[in-house]
Amino acid sequence: MSITPAIFPELITAIDDSIKQNADAVTELDQAIGDGDHVFNLQRGLQALQTTSIEISQLDWPAAWQKIGMVLMASVGGASGSLYATLFISLSKNSLNKNIDFQTFADSFALAIEAVKQRGKSDVGEKTMLDVLVPVAESLKTAAQANQDLATSLTQICQAAEDGVENTRNLLATKGRASFLGERSLDHIDAGAKTAQLMIAAMASVLSK
Ligand code: ADP
Ligand code: MG
């Protein structure tokens, strides 16, 4: 990838801004079927990443992903913390070769999502962040194979994420705290799916510049 971790400070600032702008709306979603702390958990992680972003920007991708994973592991509480830490540590392990092109990234990302599934003992269709991350991984793979321009790929990936969020409305929660509600979890959007989509959209807006 010609994109290097030098872009990391800009990415993390865009993500941080988007989560701030949507904090109240997401917390409302989380209060309906979760315990309302998801945004707070994420913001602790984003704060810690802001503090280390210059250091991270000077690494290569595998080392940067490893560092991001470790920072998230140490700073974010809740289920989402260990799941995101798993994603980044797995990305780092899957891409020891430092020359990362779009196809390699798409393959590594798909493997990282498999690691998240294992960690959470969960899969797509259970009303979690995976209902965004799995379609995004598939969309990434399709985009990498199609050999199309970056802007088109990013638009497709963002659409897959938005569709994934909307789809959680129709799903019964079977993992995480929302699962305690059974049928009452229906007709609500999952907060973790929403923040995953917001973060992807924020990254896409930086990458498309
Ligand atoms: P906690 O549930 O421990 O309070 P957070 O509030 O930070 O943690 O995160 C909740 C989000 O994490 C949920 O909205 C859901 O998207 C995601 N999540 C919870 N459990 C799982 C799981 N087993 N697999 C995948 N995602 C999960
Ligand atoms: Mg919570």
XYZ file of C-alpha atoms in Angstrom, residues 49 52 55-56 59 61-73 88-89 92:
21
model
C -4.260 6.489 20.580
C 0.674 7.705 20.939
C 4.990 7.324 17.708
C 2.657 5.053 15.714
C 6.359 2.650 12.435
C 2.163 -1.163 9.259
C 2.751 -4.474 11.097
C 4.450 -2.670 14.009
C 1.807 0.092 13.971
C -1.058 -2.432 14.132
C 0.674 -4.287 16.962
C 1.069 -1.016 18.907
C -2.553 0.033 18.247
C -3.750 -3.346 19.521
C -1.666 -3.123 22.690
C -2.817 0.461 23.394
C -6.477 -0.553 22.933
C -6.059 -3.646 25.097
C -5.297 -5.127 15.285
C -2.946 -7.677 16.847
C -0.132 -7.355 12.576
